[in-house]
mmCIF file of C-alpha atoms and ligand atoms in Angstrom:
data_model
loop_
_atom_site.group_PDB
_atom_site.id
_atom_site.type_symbol
_atom_site.label_atom_id
_atom_site.label_comp_id
_atom_site.label_asym_id
_atom_site.label_seq_id
_atom_site.Cartn_x
_atom_site.Cartn_y
_atom_site.Cartn_z
ATOM 1 C CA MET A 163 -52.165 8.884 101.972
ATOM 2 C CA ILE A 164 -55.667 7.941 100.867
ATOM 3 C CA LYS A 165 -58.139 7.559 103.731
ATOM 4 C CA VAL A 166 -60.806 5.024 102.764
ATOM 5 C CA GLY A 167 -64.249 5.824 104.115
ATOM 6 C CA TYR A 168 -63.143 9.173 105.567
ATOM 7 C CA LYS A 169 -66.049 11.307 106.683
ATOM 8 C CA GLU A 170 -65.799 15.074 106.943
ATOM 9 C CA ASN A 171 -66.139 16.475 110.431
ATOM 10 C CA TRP A 172 -67.356 19.988 111.293
ATOM 11 C CA VAL A 173 -63.771 21.388 111.136
ATOM 12 C CA ASP A 174 -63.377 20.090 107.580
ATOM 13 C CA LYS A 175 -66.677 21.648 106.613
ATOM 14 C CA LEU A 176 -65.420 25.084 107.654
ATOM 15 C CA TYR A 177 -62.703 24.836 104.919
ATOM 16 C CA ILE A 178 -60.679 27.516 106.721
ATOM 17 C CA PRO A 179 -58.062 25.097 108.189
ATOM 18 C CA ALA A 180 -57.493 23.642 104.701
ATOM 19 C CA ILE A 181 -57.121 27.135 103.209
ATOM 20 C CA LEU A 182 -54.657 28.119 105.937
ATOM 21 C CA GLN A 183 -52.693 24.909 105.360
ATOM 22 C CA GLY A 184 -52.454 25.714 101.664
ATOM 23 C CA LEU A 185 -51.350 29.290 102.355
ATOM 24 C CA TRP A 186 -48.711 28.003 104.752
ATOM 25 C CA VAL A 187 -47.222 25.805 102.012
ATOM 26 C CA THR A 188 -47.129 28.811 99.655
ATOM 27 C CA LEU A 189 -45.509 30.973 102.335
ATOM 28 C CA LYS A 190 -42.908 28.283 103.093
ATOM 29 C CA HIS A 191 -41.897 28.196 99.408
ATOM 30 C CA LEU A 192 -41.654 32.002 99.386
ATOM 31 C CA ILE A 193 -39.362 32.317 102.356
ATOM 32 C CA THR A 194 -37.129 29.242 102.014
ATOM 33 C CA PRO A 195 -34.541 28.856 99.234
ATOM 34 C CA GLN A 196 -35.649 26.300 96.646
ATOM 35 C CA LYS A 197 -33.700 24.151 94.255
ATOM 36 C CA ASN A 198 -33.792 25.313 90.644
ATOM 37 C CA THR A 199 -36.753 23.917 88.764
ATOM 38 C CA THR A 200 -36.070 25.829 85.547
ATOM 39 C CA ILE A 201 -32.776 25.483 83.725
ATOM 40 C CA GLN A 202 -31.154 27.418 80.916
ATOM 41 C CA TYR A 203 -31.416 24.688 78.296
ATOM 42 C CA PRO A 204 -29.374 23.898 76.207
ATOM 43 C CA GLU A 205 -26.522 25.577 78.075
ATOM 44 C CA TYR A 206 -27.428 23.347 80.999
ATOM 45 C CA LYS A 207 -28.587 19.784 80.626
ATOM 46 C CA TRP A 208 -30.163 17.480 83.124
ATOM 47 C CA LYS A 209 -28.661 14.057 83.679
ATOM 48 C CA PRO A 210 -31.545 11.597 84.113
ATOM 49 C CA TYR A 211 -31.683 8.897 86.769
ATOM 50 C CA PRO A 212 -30.596 5.383 85.695
ATOM 51 C CA LYS A 213 -34.076 4.000 85.002
ATOM 52 C CA TYR A 214 -35.106 6.919 82.808
ATOM 53 C CA ARG A 215 -36.664 5.754 79.541
ATOM 54 C CA GLY A 216 -35.554 7.884 76.617
ATOM 55 C CA ALA A 217 -34.725 7.201 72.980
ATOM 56 C CA HIS A 218 -34.037 3.629 71.898
ATOM 57 C CA ARG A 219 -30.924 1.955 70.662
ATOM 58 C CA LEU A 220 -30.172 -1.402 69.101
ATOM 59 C CA ASN A 221 -27.319 -3.065 70.912
ATOM 60 C CA LYS A 222 -24.327 -4.670 69.226
ATOM 61 C CA ASP A 223 -22.538 -7.871 70.211
ATOM 62 C CA GLU A 224 -18.798 -8.160 70.860
ATOM 63 C CA GLN A 225 -18.192 -8.556 67.102
ATOM 64 C CA GLY A 226 -20.027 -5.330 66.335
ATOM 65 C CA ARG A 227 -23.058 -7.087 64.820
ATOM 66 C CA VAL A 228 -26.629 -6.206 65.685
ATOM 67 C CA LYS A 229 -27.709 -8.384 68.627
ATOM 68 C CA CYS A 230 -31.264 -8.585 67.374
ATOM 69 C CA VAL A 231 -32.442 -11.968 66.091
ATOM 70 C CA ALA A 232 -35.636 -10.581 64.545
ATOM 71 C CA CYS A 233 -37.930 -12.630 66.784
ATOM 72 C CA GLU A 234 -40.429 -9.733 66.801
ATOM 73 C CA MET A 235 -41.207 -10.126 70.508
ATOM 74 C CA CYS A 236 -40.691 -6.381 70.982
ATOM 75 C CA ALA A 237 -43.100 -5.516 68.176
ATOM 76 C CA THR A 238 -45.670 -7.907 69.660
ATOM 77 C CA ALA A 239 -45.320 -6.372 73.130
ATOM 78 C CA CYS A 240 -45.458 -2.789 71.891
ATOM 79 C CA PRO A 241 -48.806 -1.215 72.841
ATOM 80 C CA SER A 242 -48.362 1.597 70.316
ATOM 81 C CA ASN A 243 -47.642 -0.650 67.382
ATOM 82 C CA CYS A 244 -44.690 1.538 66.475
ATOM 83 C CA ILE A 245 -42.021 -1.099 65.829
ATOM 84 C CA SER A 246 -41.748 -2.575 62.386
ATOM 85 C CA ILE A 247 -39.337 -5.382 61.543
ATOM 86 C CA ILE A 248 -38.564 -7.273 58.356
ATOM 87 C CA PRO A 249 -36.617 -10.440 59.161
ATOM 88 C CA ALA A 250 -34.295 -12.331 56.850
ATOM 89 C CA PRO A 251 -32.077 -15.420 57.129
ATOM 90 C CA ALA A 252 -28.969 -14.436 59.063
ATOM 91 C CA PRO A 253 -25.630 -14.442 57.249
ATOM 92 C CA TRP A 254 -24.022 -15.837 60.439
ATOM 93 C CA ASP A 255 -24.028 -19.384 61.904
ATOM 94 C CA ASP A 256 -25.006 -18.457 65.460
ATOM 95 C CA ARG A 257 -28.606 -17.422 64.679
ATOM 96 C CA GLU A 258 -31.356 -18.096 62.209
ATOM 97 C CA ARG A 259 -32.641 -14.590 61.546
ATOM 98 C CA TYR A 260 -31.614 -10.987 61.707
ATOM 99 C CA PRO A 261 -33.513 -7.793 60.864
ATOM 100 C CA VAL A 262 -32.977 -6.381 57.391
ATOM 101 C CA LYS A 263 -35.313 -3.601 58.394
ATOM 102 C CA PHE A 264 -35.946 -2.385 61.921
ATOM 103 C CA GLU A 265 -37.880 0.828 62.406
ATOM 104 C CA ILE A 266 -39.368 2.627 65.376
ATOM 105 C CA ASN A 267 -41.801 5.469 64.973
ATOM 106 C CA MET A 268 -40.574 7.737 67.744
ATOM 107 C CA LEU A 269 -43.674 9.912 67.471
ATOM 108 C CA ARG A 270 -46.021 7.052 68.278
ATOM 109 C CA CYS A 271 -43.846 5.574 71.020
ATOM 110 C CA ILE A 272 -45.006 6.139 74.598
ATOM 111 C CA TYR A 273 -41.629 5.135 76.096
ATOM 112 C CA CYS A 274 -43.161 2.405 78.226
ATOM 113 C CA GLY A 275 -40.123 0.128 77.917
ATOM 114 C CA PHE A 276 -42.181 -2.988 77.125
ATOM 115 C CA CYS A 277 -40.012 -3.690 74.070
ATOM 116 C CA GLN A 278 -36.909 -3.785 76.247
ATOM 117 C CA GLU A 279 -38.634 -6.044 78.777
ATOM 118 C CA ALA A 280 -39.817 -8.439 76.065
ATOM 119 C CA CYS A 281 -36.510 -8.806 74.250
ATOM 120 C CA PRO A 282 -34.874 -12.185 74.953
ATOM 121 C CA LYS A 283 -31.487 -11.010 73.652
ATOM 122 C CA GLU A 284 -31.169 -7.614 75.363
ATOM 123 C CA ALA A 285 -30.947 -6.218 71.869
ATOM 124 C CA ILE A 286 -33.224 -3.235 72.274
ATOM 125 C CA GLU A 287 -32.769 -0.746 75.057
ATOM 126 C CA LEU A 288 -34.137 2.625 76.035
ATOM 127 C CA THR A 289 -31.346 5.111 76.666
ATOM 128 C CA GLU A 290 -31.213 8.268 78.752
ATOM 129 C CA VAL A 291 -31.397 10.499 75.652
ATOM 130 C CA TYR A 292 -34.359 12.875 75.834
ATOM 131 C CA ASP A 293 -33.383 15.855 73.687
ATOM 132 C CA PHE A 294 -33.973 14.684 70.162
ATOM 133 C CA ALA A 295 -36.076 16.437 67.569
ATOM 134 C CA ALA A 296 -36.557 16.645 63.811
ATOM 135 C CA HIS A 297 -37.885 18.903 61.087
ATOM 136 C CA SER A 298 -40.315 16.347 59.721
ATOM 137 C CA ARG A 299 -42.378 13.365 60.801
ATOM 138 C CA GLU A 300 -40.372 11.117 58.484
ATOM 139 C CA GLU A 301 -37.151 11.923 60.331
ATOM 140 C CA MET A 302 -38.751 10.694 63.536
ATOM 141 C CA ILE A 303 -39.013 7.193 62.128
ATOM 142 C CA TRP A 304 -35.681 5.783 63.222
ATOM 143 C CA ASP A 305 -34.253 2.996 61.099
ATOM 144 C CA LYS A 306 -31.791 0.253 61.967
ATOM 145 C CA GLU A 307 -28.745 2.366 61.105
ATOM 146 C CA LYS A 308 -29.903 5.212 63.331
ATOM 147 C CA LEU A 309 -30.681 2.827 66.189
ATOM 148 C CA LEU A 310 -27.242 1.217 65.875
ATOM 149 C CA GLU A 311 -25.636 4.652 65.763
ATOM 150 C CA MET A 312 -27.448 5.406 69.034
ATOM 151 C CA TYR A 313 -25.619 2.430 70.525
ATOM 152 C CA ASP A 314 -22.268 3.948 69.563
ATOM 153 C CA ILE A 315 -23.066 7.355 70.997
ATOM 154 C CA THR A 316 -24.665 6.183 74.243
ATOM 155 C CA ILE A 317 -22.626 3.132 75.225
ATOM 156 C CA ASN A 318 -20.375 5.200 77.496
ATOM 157 C CA GLY A 319 -23.177 7.448 78.770
ATOM 158 C CA TYR A 320 -24.593 10.453 76.976
ATOM 159 C CA TYR A 321 -25.025 13.305 79.437
ATOM 160 C CA GLU A 322 -22.299 14.319 81.833
ATOM 161 C CA GLY A 323 -22.532 14.564 85.576
ATOM 162 C CA LYS A 324 -24.307 12.771 88.350
ATOM 163 C CA PRO A 325 -27.886 11.554 87.828
ATOM 164 C CA GLY A 326 -30.407 14.164 88.873
ATOM 165 C CA THR A 327 -28.016 17.103 88.440
ATOM 166 C CA PHE A 328 -27.720 19.853 85.833
ATOM 167 C CA ILE A 329 -24.470 20.202 83.945
ATOM 168 C CA TYR A 330 -23.239 23.241 82.100
ATOM 169 C CA THR A 331 -22.619 21.989 78.560
ATOM 170 C CA LYS A 332 -21.546 24.937 76.457
ATOM 171 C CA LYS A 333 -20.722 28.603 76.551
ATOM 172 C CA LYS A 334 -23.491 31.090 76.051
ATOM 173 C CA LYS A 335 -23.384 33.242 72.932
ATOM 174 C CA GLY A 336 -21.033 36.256 73.189
ATOM 175 C CA LYS A 337 -18.969 34.752 76.025
HETATM 176 S S1 SF4 B 520 -41.138 1.946 74.507
HETATM 177 FE FE1 SF4 B 520 -43.203 1.039 74.476
HETATM 178 S S2 SF4 B 520 -44.294 2.187 72.919
HETATM 179 FE FE2 SF4 B 520 -42.129 2.596 72.594
HETATM 180 S S3 SF4 B 520 -41.451 1.097 71.101
HETATM 181 FE FE3 SF4 B 520 -41.069 0.213 73.105
HETATM 182 S S4 SF4 B 520 -42.897 -0.975 73.555
HETATM 183 FE FE4 SF4 B 520 -43.424 0.412 71.897
HETATM 184 S S1 SF4 B 521 -35.028 -6.362 69.476
HETATM 185 FE FE1 SF4 B 521 -35.149 -8.200 70.723
HETATM 186 S S2 SF4 B 521 -37.327 -8.668 70.840
HETATM 187 FE FE2 SF4 B 521 -37.074 -7.216 69.155
HETATM 188 S S3 SF4 B 521 -36.884 -8.522 67.357
HETATM 189 FE FE3 SF4 B 521 -34.827 -8.086 68.093
HETATM 190 S S4 SF4 B 521 -34.302 -9.801 69.423
HETATM 191 FE FE4 SF4 B 521 -36.508 -9.851 69.143
#
């Protein structure tokens, strides 16, 4: 709690009560069992809470088509300027445009979720996926195909277990 206008009294100026308070916290952590804060990744993986903002996906409609209508609202809302879209006339009757190119630079993204908030079609979504990496910067620019593939692999959940828990995912070497 922040105390506005708090003035130090003579006890505060001694600093000893504050030091003792700090030492008490340290002692408490030493003598009471704590939950694990370090895990043996990748043998164990953490299941994020539902509102976690990880890697993006482009959602598909019930016919398996990209939901995106290339309105570019997400790119406009993006504070990192990391979404790039090239629209084209849609080959379907139910919309005017669709994206021929849709790219997100995952290295520039700050995972704020503004793109998801701005999307009028619920076409872009941040998933729970946090463990993605690449060998080059180019690979971290995710194109439309990759973002649609993310839909396929995350639609039924990605990590196992209950949110906030660690799940053993594979056997350690030699076992
Ligand atoms: S999460 Fe934020 S920074 Fe990343 S693409 Fe969306 S709007 Fe841009
Ligand atoms: S993802 Fe949503 S906001 Fe972005 S261009 Fe497509 S429909 Fe528009």
